[in-house]
PDB file as gemmi writes it, atoms N, CA and C in Angstrom:
CRYST1    1.000    1.000    1.000  90.00  90.00  90.00 P 1                      
ATOM      1  N   UNK A   1       0.844  -1.169   0.000  1.00  0.00           N  
ATOM      2  CA  UNK A   1       0.000   0.000   0.000  1.00  0.00           C  
ATOM      3  C   UNK A   1       0.890   1.233   0.000  1.00  0.00           C  
ATOM      4  N   UNK A   2       0.443   2.266  -0.680  1.00  0.00           N  
ATOM      5  CA  UNK A   2       1.228   3.476  -0.801  1.00  0.00           C  
ATOM      6  C   UNK A   2       1.052   4.354   0.432  1.00  0.00           C  
ATOM      7  N   UNK A   3       2.151   4.827   0.957  1.00  0.00           N  
ATOM      8  CA  UNK A   3       2.120   5.625   2.172  1.00  0.00           C  
ATOM      9  C   UNK A   3       1.537   7.010   1.940  1.00  0.00           C  
ATOM     10  N   UNK A   4       1.562   7.502   0.682  1.00  0.00           N  
ATOM     11  CA  UNK A   4       1.085   8.856   0.438  1.00  0.00           C  
ATOM     12  C   UNK A   4      -0.437   8.955   0.416  1.00  0.00           C  
ATOM     13  N   UNK A   5      -1.140   7.858   0.385  1.00  0.00           N  
ATOM     14  CA  UNK A   5      -2.604   7.874   0.417  1.00  0.00           C  
ATOM     15  C   UNK A   5      -3.038   7.257   1.732  1.00  0.00           C  
ATOM     16  N   UNK A   6      -3.640   8.054   2.603  1.00  0.00           N  
ATOM     17  CA  UNK A   6      -4.035   7.576   3.917  1.00  0.00           C  
ATOM     18  C   UNK A   6      -5.391   6.889   3.885  1.00  0.00           C  
ATOM     19  N   UNK A   7      -5.383   5.590   3.917  1.00  0.00           N  
ATOM     20  CA  UNK A   7      -6.616   4.818   3.874  1.00  0.00           C  
ATOM     21  C   UNK A   7      -6.717   3.988   5.142  1.00  0.00           C  
ATOM     22  N   UNK A   8      -7.231   4.582   6.195  1.00  0.00           N  
ATOM     23  CA  UNK A   8      -7.263   3.884   7.471  1.00  0.00           C  
ATOM     24  C   UNK A   8      -8.321   2.798   7.527  1.00  0.00           C  
ATOM     25  N   UNK A   9      -9.348   2.884   6.691  1.00  0.00           N  
ATOM     26  CA  UNK A   9     -10.419   1.889   6.748  1.00  0.00           C  
ATOM     27  C   UNK A   9     -10.418   0.966   5.536  1.00  0.00           C  
ATOM     28  N   UNK A  10      -9.264   0.783   4.918  1.00  0.00           N  
ATOM     29  CA  UNK A  10      -9.153  -0.093   3.754  1.00  0.00           C  
ATOM     30  C   UNK A  10      -9.291  -1.544   4.188  1.00  0.00           C  
ATOM     31  N   UNK A  11     -10.047  -2.331   3.414  1.00  0.00           N  
ATOM     32  CA  UNK A  11     -10.140  -3.755   3.740  1.00  0.00           C  
ATOM     33  C   UNK A  11      -8.757  -4.401   3.774  1.00  0.00           C  
ATOM     34  N   UNK A  12      -8.633  -5.487   4.515  1.00  0.00           N  
ATOM     35  CA  UNK A  12      -7.332  -6.124   4.667  1.00  0.00           C  
ATOM     36  C   UNK A  12      -6.889  -6.855   3.404  1.00  0.00           C  
ATOM     37  N   UNK A  13      -7.763  -7.071   2.460  1.00  0.00           N  
ATOM     38  CA  UNK A  13      -7.414  -7.724   1.197  1.00  0.00           C  
ATOM     39  C   UNK A  13      -6.548  -6.772   0.365  1.00  0.00           C  
ATOM     40  N   UNK A  14      -5.282  -7.138   0.101  1.00  0.00           N  
ATOM     41  CA  UNK A  14      -4.389  -6.234  -0.634  1.00  0.00           C  
ATOM     42  C   UNK A  14      -4.936  -5.819  -2.001  1.00  0.00           C  
ATOM     43  N   UNK A  15      -5.564  -6.728  -2.712  1.00  0.00           N  
ATOM     44  CA  UNK A  15      -6.086  -6.399  -4.039  1.00  0.00           C  
ATOM     45  C   UNK A  15      -7.166  -5.324  -3.962  1.00  0.00           C  
ATOM     46  N   UNK A  16      -7.989  -5.368  -2.926  1.00  0.00           N  
ATOM     47  CA  UNK A  16      -9.052  -4.376  -2.762  1.00  0.00           C  
ATOM     48  C   UNK A  16      -8.448  -3.018  -2.410  1.00  0.00           C  
ATOM     49  N   UNK A  17      -7.473  -3.017  -1.527  1.00  0.00           N  
ATOM     50  CA  UNK A  17      -6.804  -1.766  -1.159  1.00  0.00           C  
ATOM     51  C   UNK A  17      -6.159  -1.129  -2.387  1.00  0.00           C  
ATOM     52  N   UNK A  18      -5.528  -1.930  -3.216  1.00  0.00           N  
ATOM     53  CA  UNK A  18      -4.887  -1.408  -4.425  1.00  0.00           C  
ATOM     54  C   UNK A  18      -5.932  -0.897  -5.404  1.00  0.00           C  
ATOM     55  N   UNK A  19      -7.063  -1.591  -5.518  1.00  0.00           N  
ATOM     56  CA  UNK A  19      -8.135  -1.127  -6.397  1.00  0.00           C  
ATOM     57  C   UNK A  19      -8.671   0.225  -5.928  1.00  0.00           C  
ATOM     58  N   UNK A  20      -8.809   0.402  -4.639  1.00  0.00           N  
ATOM     59  CA  UNK A  20      -9.260   1.687  -4.097  1.00  0.00           C  
ATOM     60  C   UNK A  20      -8.259   2.781  -4.463  1.00  0.00           C  
ATOM     61  N   UNK A  21      -6.987   2.482  -4.347  1.00  0.00           N  
ATOM     62  CA  UNK A  21      -5.959   3.457  -4.717  1.00  0.00           C  
ATOM     63  C   UNK A  21      -6.040   3.778  -6.207  1.00  0.00           C  
ATOM     64  N   UNK A  22      -6.330   2.760  -7.022  1.00  0.00           N  
ATOM     65  CA  UNK A  22      -6.469   2.978  -8.469  1.00  0.00           C  
ATOM     66  C   UNK A  22      -7.642   3.911  -8.752  1.00  0.00           C  
ATOM     67  N   UNK A  23      -8.757   3.702  -8.050  1.00  0.00           N  
ATOM     68  CA  UNK A  23      -9.923   4.585  -8.211  1.00  0.00           C  
ATOM     69  C   UNK A  23      -9.578   6.012  -7.793  1.00  0.00           C  
ATOM     70  N   UNK A  24      -8.846   6.154  -6.714  1.00  0.00           N  
ATOM     71  CA  UNK A  24      -8.460   7.489  -6.251  1.00  0.00           C  
ATOM     72  C   UNK A  24      -7.559   8.175  -7.276  1.00  0.00           C  
ATOM     73  N   UNK A  25      -6.625   7.445  -7.830  1.00  0.00           N  
ATOM     74  CA  UNK A  25      -5.737   8.019  -8.847  1.00  0.00           C  
ATOM     75  C   UNK A  25      -6.553   8.441 -10.072  1.00  0.00           C  
ATOM     76  N   UNK A  26      -7.496   7.605 -10.487  1.00  0.00           N  
ATOM     77  CA  UNK A  26      -8.342   7.937 -11.633  1.00  0.00           C  
ATOM     78  C   UNK A  26      -9.150   9.210 -11.345  1.00  0.00           C  
ATOM     79  N   UNK A  27      -9.704   9.304 -10.138  1.00  0.00           N  
ATOM     80  CA  UNK A  27     -10.497  10.478  -9.766  1.00  0.00           C  
ATOM     81  C   UNK A  27      -9.654  11.756  -9.776  1.00  0.00           C  
ATOM     82  N   UNK A  28      -8.365  11.621  -9.544  1.00  0.00           N  
ATOM     83  CA  UNK A  28      -7.461  12.773  -9.555  1.00  0.00           C  
ATOM     84  C   UNK A  28      -6.900  13.055 -10.948  1.00  0.00           C  
ATOM     85  N   UNK A  29      -7.347  12.263 -11.942  1.00  0.00           N  
ATOM     86  CA  UNK A  29      -6.879  12.457 -13.307  1.00  0.00           C  
ATOM     87  C   UNK A  29      -5.539  11.823 -13.610  1.00  0.00           C  
ATOM     88  N   UNK A  30      -5.059  10.986 -12.718  1.00  0.00           N  
ATOM     89  CA  UNK A  30      -3.767  10.317 -12.899  1.00  0.00           C  
ATOM     90  C   UNK A  30      -4.010   8.951 -13.546  1.00  0.00           C  
ATOM     91  N   UNK A  31      -4.311   8.965 -14.841  1.00  0.00           N  
ATOM     92  CA  UNK A  31      -4.718   7.726 -15.518  1.00  0.00           C  
ATOM     93  C   UNK A  31      -3.585   6.712 -15.635  1.00  0.00           C  
ATOM     94  N   UNK A  32      -2.366   7.166 -15.814  1.00  0.00           N  
ATOM     95  CA  UNK A  32      -1.243   6.223 -15.890  1.00  0.00           C  
ATOM     96  C   UNK A  32      -1.077   5.495 -14.567  1.00  0.00           C  
ATOM     97  N   UNK A  33      -1.148   6.232 -13.477  1.00  0.00           N  
ATOM     98  CA  UNK A  33      -1.055   5.624 -12.142  1.00  0.00           C  
ATOM     99  C   UNK A  33      -2.232   4.700 -11.901  1.00  0.00           C  
ATOM    100  N   UNK A  34      -3.423   5.140 -12.296  1.00  0.00           N  
ATOM    101  CA  UNK A  34      -4.618   4.311 -12.120  1.00  0.00           C  
ATOM    102  C   UNK A  34      -4.490   2.998 -12.879  1.00  0.00           C  
ATOM    103  N   UNK A  35      -4.005   3.047 -14.098  1.00  0.00           N  
ATOM    104  CA  UNK A  35      -3.819   1.822 -14.898  1.00  0.00           C  
ATOM    105  C   UNK A  35      -2.806   0.889 -14.259  1.00  0.00           C  
ATOM    106  N   UNK A  36      -1.713   1.465 -13.779  1.00  0.00           N  
ATOM    107  CA  UNK A  36      -0.680   0.648 -13.133  1.00  0.00           C  
ATOM    108  C   UNK A  36      -1.228  -0.017 -11.877  1.00  0.00           C  
ATOM    109  N   UNK A  37      -1.966   0.752 -11.073  1.00  0.00           N  
ATOM    110  CA  UNK A  37      -2.532   0.191  -9.843  1.00  0.00           C  
ATOM    111  C   UNK A  37      -3.619  -0.841 -10.148  1.00  0.00           C  
ATOM    112  N   UNK A  38      -4.399  -0.624 -11.197  1.00  0.00           N  
ATOM    113  CA  UNK A  38      -5.394  -1.618 -11.596  1.00  0.00           C  
ATOM    114  C   UNK A  38      -4.701  -2.917 -11.995  1.00  0.00           C  
ATOM    115  N   UNK A  39      -3.637  -2.820 -12.771  1.00  0.00           N  
ATOM    116  CA  UNK A  39      -2.868  -4.022 -13.133  1.00  0.00           C  
ATOM    117  C   UNK A  39      -2.322  -4.715 -11.887  1.00  0.00           C  
ATOM    118  N   UNK A  40      -1.807  -3.930 -10.952  1.00  0.00           N  
ATOM    119  CA  UNK A  40      -1.294  -4.501  -9.710  1.00  0.00           C  
ATOM    120  C   UNK A  40      -2.413  -5.214  -8.944  1.00  0.00           C  
ATOM    121  N   UNK A  41      -3.568  -4.582  -8.895  1.00  0.00           N  
ATOM    122  CA  UNK A  41      -4.725  -5.175  -8.220  1.00  0.00           C  
ATOM    123  C   UNK A  41      -5.102  -6.509  -8.870  1.00  0.00           C  
ATOM    124  N   UNK A  42      -5.043  -6.562 -10.175  1.00  0.00           N  
ATOM    125  CA  UNK A  42      -5.345  -7.820 -10.876  1.00  0.00           C  
ATOM    126  C   UNK A  42      -4.295  -8.877 -10.552  1.00  0.00           C  
ATOM    127  N   UNK A  43      -3.038  -8.476 -10.496  1.00  0.00           N  
ATOM    128  CA  UNK A  43      -1.977  -9.421 -10.127  1.00  0.00           C  
ATOM    129  C   UNK A  43      -2.157  -9.920  -8.697  1.00  0.00           C  
ATOM    130  N   UNK A  44      -2.766  -9.097  -7.852  1.00  0.00           N  
ATOM    131  CA  UNK A  44      -3.014  -9.478  -6.460  1.00  0.00           C  
ATOM    132  C   UNK A  44      -4.296 -10.309  -6.305  1.00  0.00           C  
ATOM    133  N   UNK A  45      -5.053 -10.468  -7.408  1.00  0.00           N  
ATOM    134  CA  UNK A  45      -6.216 -11.350  -7.377  1.00  0.00           C  
ATOM    135  C   UNK A  45      -7.576 -10.690  -7.281  1.00  0.00           C  
ATOM    136  N   UNK A  46      -7.701  -9.428  -7.673  1.00  0.00           N  
ATOM    137  CA  UNK A  46      -8.987  -8.744  -7.551  1.00  0.00           C  
ATOM    138  C   UNK A  46     -10.094  -9.451  -8.330  1.00  0.00           C  
ATOM    139  N   UNK A  47      -9.746 -10.099  -9.438  1.00  0.00           N  
ATOM    140  CA  UNK A  47     -10.764 -10.749 -10.261  1.00  0.00           C  
ATOM    141  C   UNK A  47     -11.341 -12.011  -9.629  1.00  0.00           C  
ATOM    142  N   UNK A  48     -10.780 -12.428  -8.509  1.00  0.00           N  
ATOM    143  CA  UNK A  48     -11.334 -13.585  -7.792  1.00  0.00           C  
ATOM    144  C   UNK A  48     -12.133 -13.153  -6.569  1.00  0.00           C  
ATOM    145  N   UNK A  49     -12.351 -11.843  -6.438  1.00  0.00           N  
ATOM    146  CA  UNK A  49     -13.101 -11.307  -5.296  1.00  0.00           C  
ATOM    147  C   UNK A  49     -14.454 -10.783  -5.760  1.00  0.00           C  
ATOM    148  N   UNK A  50     -15.250 -10.340  -4.819  1.00  0.00           N  
ATOM    149  CA  UNK A  50     -16.547  -9.755  -5.161  1.00  0.00           C  
ATOM    150  C   UNK A  50     -16.401  -8.332  -5.695  1.00  0.00           C  
ATOM    151  N   UNK A  51     -15.182  -7.879  -5.889  1.00  0.00           N  
ATOM    152  CA  UNK A  51     -14.925  -6.554  -6.456  1.00  0.00           C  
ATOM    153  C   UNK A  51     -14.483  -6.629  -7.912  1.00  0.00           C  
ATOM    154  N   UNK A  52     -14.615  -7.782  -8.538  1.00  0.00           N  
ATOM    155  CA  UNK A  52     -14.169  -7.934  -9.925  1.00  0.00           C  
ATOM    156  C   UNK A  52     -14.927  -7.007 -10.869  1.00  0.00           C  
ATOM    157  N   UNK A  53     -16.216  -6.785 -10.596  1.00  0.00           N  
ATOM    158  CA  UNK A  53     -16.987  -5.877 -11.446  1.00  0.00           C  
ATOM    159  C   UNK A  53     -16.483  -4.441 -11.321  1.00  0.00           C  
ATOM    160  N   UNK A  54     -16.106  -4.060 -10.123  1.00  0.00           N  
ATOM    161  CA  UNK A  54     -15.564  -2.713  -9.922  1.00  0.00           C  
ATOM    162  C   UNK A  54     -14.253  -2.540 -10.685  1.00  0.00           C  
ATOM    163  N   UNK A  55     -13.424  -3.578 -10.694  1.00  0.00           N  
ATOM    164  CA  UNK A  55     -12.173  -3.523 -11.447  1.00  0.00           C  
ATOM    165  C   UNK A  55     -12.465  -3.401 -12.937  1.00  0.00           C  
ATOM    166  N   UNK A  56     -13.441  -4.156 -13.422  1.00  0.00           N  
ATOM    167  CA  UNK A  56     -13.810  -4.091 -14.840  1.00  0.00           C  
ATOM    168  C   UNK A  56     -14.378  -2.722 -15.189  1.00  0.00           C  
ATOM    169  N   UNK A  57     -15.146  -2.133 -14.282  1.00  0.00           N  
ATOM    170  CA  UNK A  57     -15.708  -0.804 -14.526  1.00  0.00           C  
ATOM    171  C   UNK A  57     -14.596   0.243 -14.601  1.00  0.00           C  
ATOM    172  N   UNK A  58     -13.634   0.161 -13.712  1.00  0.00           N  
ATOM    173  CA  UNK A  58     -12.510   1.092 -13.768  1.00  0.00           C  
ATOM    174  C   UNK A  58     -11.724   0.894 -15.060  1.00  0.00           C  
ATOM    175  N   UNK A  59     -11.511  -0.348 -15.447  1.00  0.00           N  
ATOM    176  CA  UNK A  59     -10.799  -0.622 -16.702  1.00  0.00           C  
ATOM    177  C   UNK A  59     -11.538   0.012 -17.878  1.00  0.00           C  
ATOM    178  N   UNK A  60     -12.867  -0.112 -17.893  1.00  0.00           N  
ATOM    179  CA  UNK A  60     -13.662   0.503 -18.962  1.00  0.00           C  
ATOM    180  C   UNK A  60     -13.550   2.024 -18.915  1.00  0.00           C  
ATOM    181  N   UNK A  61     -13.552   2.591 -17.719  1.00  0.00           N  
ATOM    182  CA  UNK A  61     -13.376   4.040 -17.581  1.00  0.00           C  
ATOM    183  C   UNK A  61     -12.017   4.483 -18.108  1.00  0.00           C  
ATOM    184  N   UNK A  62     -11.041   3.589 -18.023  1.00  0.00           N  
ATOM    185  CA  UNK A  62      -9.691   3.898 -18.499  1.00  0.00           C  
ATOM    186  C   UNK A  62      -9.507   3.561 -19.980  1.00  0.00           C  
ATOM    187  N   UNK A  63     -10.579   3.079 -20.636  1.00  0.00           N  
ATOM    188  CA  UNK A  63     -10.506   2.857 -22.081  1.00  0.00           C  
ATOM    189  C   UNK A  63     -10.551   1.424 -22.555  1.00  0.00           C  
ATOM    190  N   UNK A  64     -10.573   0.463 -21.643  1.00  0.00           N  
ATOM    191  CA  UNK A  64     -10.650  -0.948 -22.052  1.00  0.00           C  
ATOM    192  C   UNK A  64     -12.075  -1.271 -22.515  1.00  0.00           C  
ATOM    193  N   UNK A  65     -12.226  -2.275 -23.351  1.00  0.00           N  
ATOM    194  CA  UNK A  65     -13.587  -2.664 -23.745  1.00  0.00           C  
ATOM    195  C   UNK A  65     -14.368  -3.138 -22.520  1.00  0.00           C  
ATOM    196  N   UNK A  66     -15.645  -2.763 -22.425  1.00  0.00           N  
ATOM    197  CA  UNK A  66     -16.438  -3.186 -21.264  1.00  0.00           C  
ATOM    198  C   UNK A  66     -16.678  -4.690 -21.268  1.00  0.00           C  
ATOM    199  N   UNK A  67     -16.658  -5.272 -20.079  1.00  0.00           N  
ATOM    200  CA  UNK A  67     -16.969  -6.698 -19.909  1.00  0.00           C  
ATOM    201  C   UNK A  67     -18.421  -6.812 -19.493  1.00  0.00           C  
ATOM    202  N   UNK A  68     -18.979  -7.999 -19.657  1.00  0.00           N  
ATOM    203  CA  UNK A  68     -20.344  -8.218 -19.207  1.00  0.00           C  
ATOM    204  C   UNK A  68     -20.335  -9.212 -18.055  1.00  0.00           C  
ATOM    205  N   UNK A  69     -21.223  -8.996 -17.120  1.00  0.00           N  
ATOM    206  CA  UNK A  69     -21.384  -9.853 -15.952  1.00  0.00           C  
ATOM    207  C   UNK A  69     -22.867 -10.108 -15.758  1.00  0.00           C  
ATOM    208  N   UNK A  70     -23.187 -11.238 -15.201  1.00  0.00           N  
ATOM    209  CA  UNK A  70     -24.561 -11.525 -14.822  1.00  0.00           C  
ATOM    210  C   UNK A  70     -24.713 -11.224 -13.337  1.00  0.00           C  
ATOM    211  N   UNK A  71     -25.853 -10.646 -12.949  1.00  0.00           N  
ATOM    212  CA  UNK A  71     -26.094 -10.436 -11.516  1.00  0.00           C  
ATOM    213  C   UNK A  71     -26.159 -11.775 -10.787  1.00  0.00           C  
ATOM    214  N   UNK A  72     -25.806 -11.763  -9.520  1.00  0.00           N  
ATOM    215  CA  UNK A  72     -25.871 -12.973  -8.699  1.00  0.00           C  
ATOM    216  C   UNK A  72     -27.316 -13.223  -8.282  1.00  0.00           C  
ATOM    217  N   UNK A  73     -27.967 -14.206  -8.878  1.00  0.00           N  
ATOM    218  CA  UNK A  73     -29.347 -14.473  -8.448  1.00  0.00           C  
ATOM    219  C   UNK A  73     -29.369 -15.221  -7.122  1.00  0.00           C  
ATOM    220  N   UNK A  74     -30.405 -15.204  -6.365  1.00  0.00           N  
ATOM    221  CA  UNK A  74     -31.618 -14.430  -6.635  1.00  0.00           C  
ATOM    222  C   UNK A  74     -31.545 -13.023  -6.063  1.00  0.00           C  
ATOM    223  N   UNK A  75     -30.591 -12.729  -5.196  1.00  0.00           N  
ATOM    224  CA  UNK A  75     -30.493 -11.405  -4.578  1.00  0.00           C  
ATOM    225  C   UNK A  75     -29.091 -10.853  -4.784  1.00  0.00           C  
ATOM    226  N   UNK A  76     -28.879 -10.129  -5.877  1.00  0.00           N  
ATOM    227  CA  UNK A  76     -27.525  -9.626  -6.131  1.00  0.00           C  
ATOM    228  C   UNK A  76     -27.122  -8.570  -5.101  1.00  0.00           C  
ATOM    229  N   UNK A  77     -25.850  -8.516  -4.841  1.00  0.00           N  
ATOM    230  CA  UNK A  77     -25.315  -7.465  -3.985  1.00  0.00           C  
ATOM    231  C   UNK A  77     -25.470  -6.159  -4.755  1.00  0.00           C  
ATOM    232  N   UNK A  78     -26.120  -5.186  -4.165  1.00  0.00           N  
ATOM    233  CA  UNK A  78     -26.468  -3.957  -4.897  1.00  0.00           C  
ATOM    234  C   UNK A  78     -25.267  -3.233  -5.481  1.00  0.00           C  
ATOM    235  N   UNK A  79     -24.180  -3.152  -4.751  1.00  0.00           N  
ATOM    236  CA  UNK A  79     -23.015  -2.448  -5.285  1.00  0.00           C  
ATOM    237  C   UNK A  79     -22.444  -3.160  -6.502  1.00  0.00           C  
ATOM    238  N   UNK A  80     -22.471  -4.490  -6.484  1.00  0.00           N  
ATOM    239  CA  UNK A  80     -22.002  -5.233  -7.648  1.00  0.00           C  
ATOM    240  C   UNK A  80     -22.945  -5.003  -8.819  1.00  0.00           C  
ATOM    241  N   UNK A  81     -24.238  -4.930  -8.542  1.00  0.00           N  
ATOM    242  CA  UNK A  81     -25.215  -4.719  -9.602  1.00  0.00           C  
ATOM    243  C   UNK A  81     -25.031  -3.346 -10.242  1.00  0.00           C  
ATOM    244  N   UNK A  82     -24.693  -2.338  -9.451  1.00  0.00           N  
ATOM    245  CA  UNK A  82     -24.462  -1.000  -9.993  1.00  0.00           C  
ATOM    246  C   UNK A  82     -23.305  -1.047 -10.987  1.00  0.00           C  
ATOM    247  N   UNK A  83     -22.233  -1.726 -10.647  1.00  0.00           N  
ATOM    248  CA  UNK A  83     -21.091  -1.842 -11.558  1.00  0.00           C  
ATOM    249  C   UNK A  83     -21.495  -2.584 -12.831  1.00  0.00           C  
ATOM    250  N   UNK A  84     -22.268  -3.654 -12.690  1.00  0.00           N  
ATOM    251  CA  UNK A  84     -22.729  -4.411 -13.866  1.00  0.00           C  
ATOM    252  C   UNK A  84     -23.569  -3.506 -14.760  1.00  0.00           C  
ATOM    253  N   UNK A  85     -24.474  -2.745 -14.168  1.00  0.00           N  
ATOM    254  CA  UNK A  85     -25.336  -1.845 -14.925  1.00  0.00           C  
ATOM    255  C   UNK A  85     -24.515  -0.783 -15.642  1.00  0.00           C  
ATOM    256  N   UNK A  86     -23.542  -0.203 -14.956  1.00  0.00           N  
ATOM    257  CA  UNK A  86     -22.691   0.815 -15.571  1.00  0.00           C  
ATOM    258  C   UNK A  86     -21.885   0.238 -16.727  1.00  0.00           C  
ATOM    259  N   UNK A  87     -21.389  -0.987 -16.596  1.00  0.00           N  
ATOM    260  CA  UNK A  87     -20.630  -1.599 -17.673  1.00  0.00           C  
ATOM    261  C   UNK A  87     -21.510  -1.808 -18.907  1.00  0.00           C  
ATOM    262  N   UNK A  88     -22.768  -2.106 -18.729  1.00  0.00           N  
ATOM    263  CA  UNK A  88     -23.676  -2.285 -19.862  1.00  0.00           C  
ATOM    264  C   UNK A  88     -23.941  -0.968 -20.580  1.00  0.00           C  
ATOM    265  N   UNK A  89     -23.790   0.152 -19.885  1.00  0.00           N  
ATOM    266  CA  UNK A  89     -24.021   1.461 -20.480  1.00  0.00           C  
ATOM    267  C   UNK A  89     -22.843   1.928 -21.328  1.00  0.00           C  
ATOM    268  N   UNK A  90     -21.705   1.331 -21.164  1.00  0.00           N  
ATOM    269  CA  UNK A  90     -20.487   1.765 -21.883  1.00  0.00           C  
ATOM    270  C   UNK A  90     -20.467   1.267 -23.298  1.00  0.00           C  
TER     271      UNK A  90                                                      
END                                                                             
């Protein structure tokens, strides 16, 4: 985790913490840093977590082709569903 970004409530999963940092970099307009951190998050296993849709959404925001996901039936996690919906809009 990068010391310059103070994330005291970051989940203990390293891939999730790195994904959060990637989102923060993207929000600050630092797309090169965001892409690097997204790649790092993927290397740390983000695609095997319940945050895989968020990683795909950030990738699409950074210019990658959007991926498609199916909601988890019968009761999808709402935050995951929001990412799935946003990816369909791209």
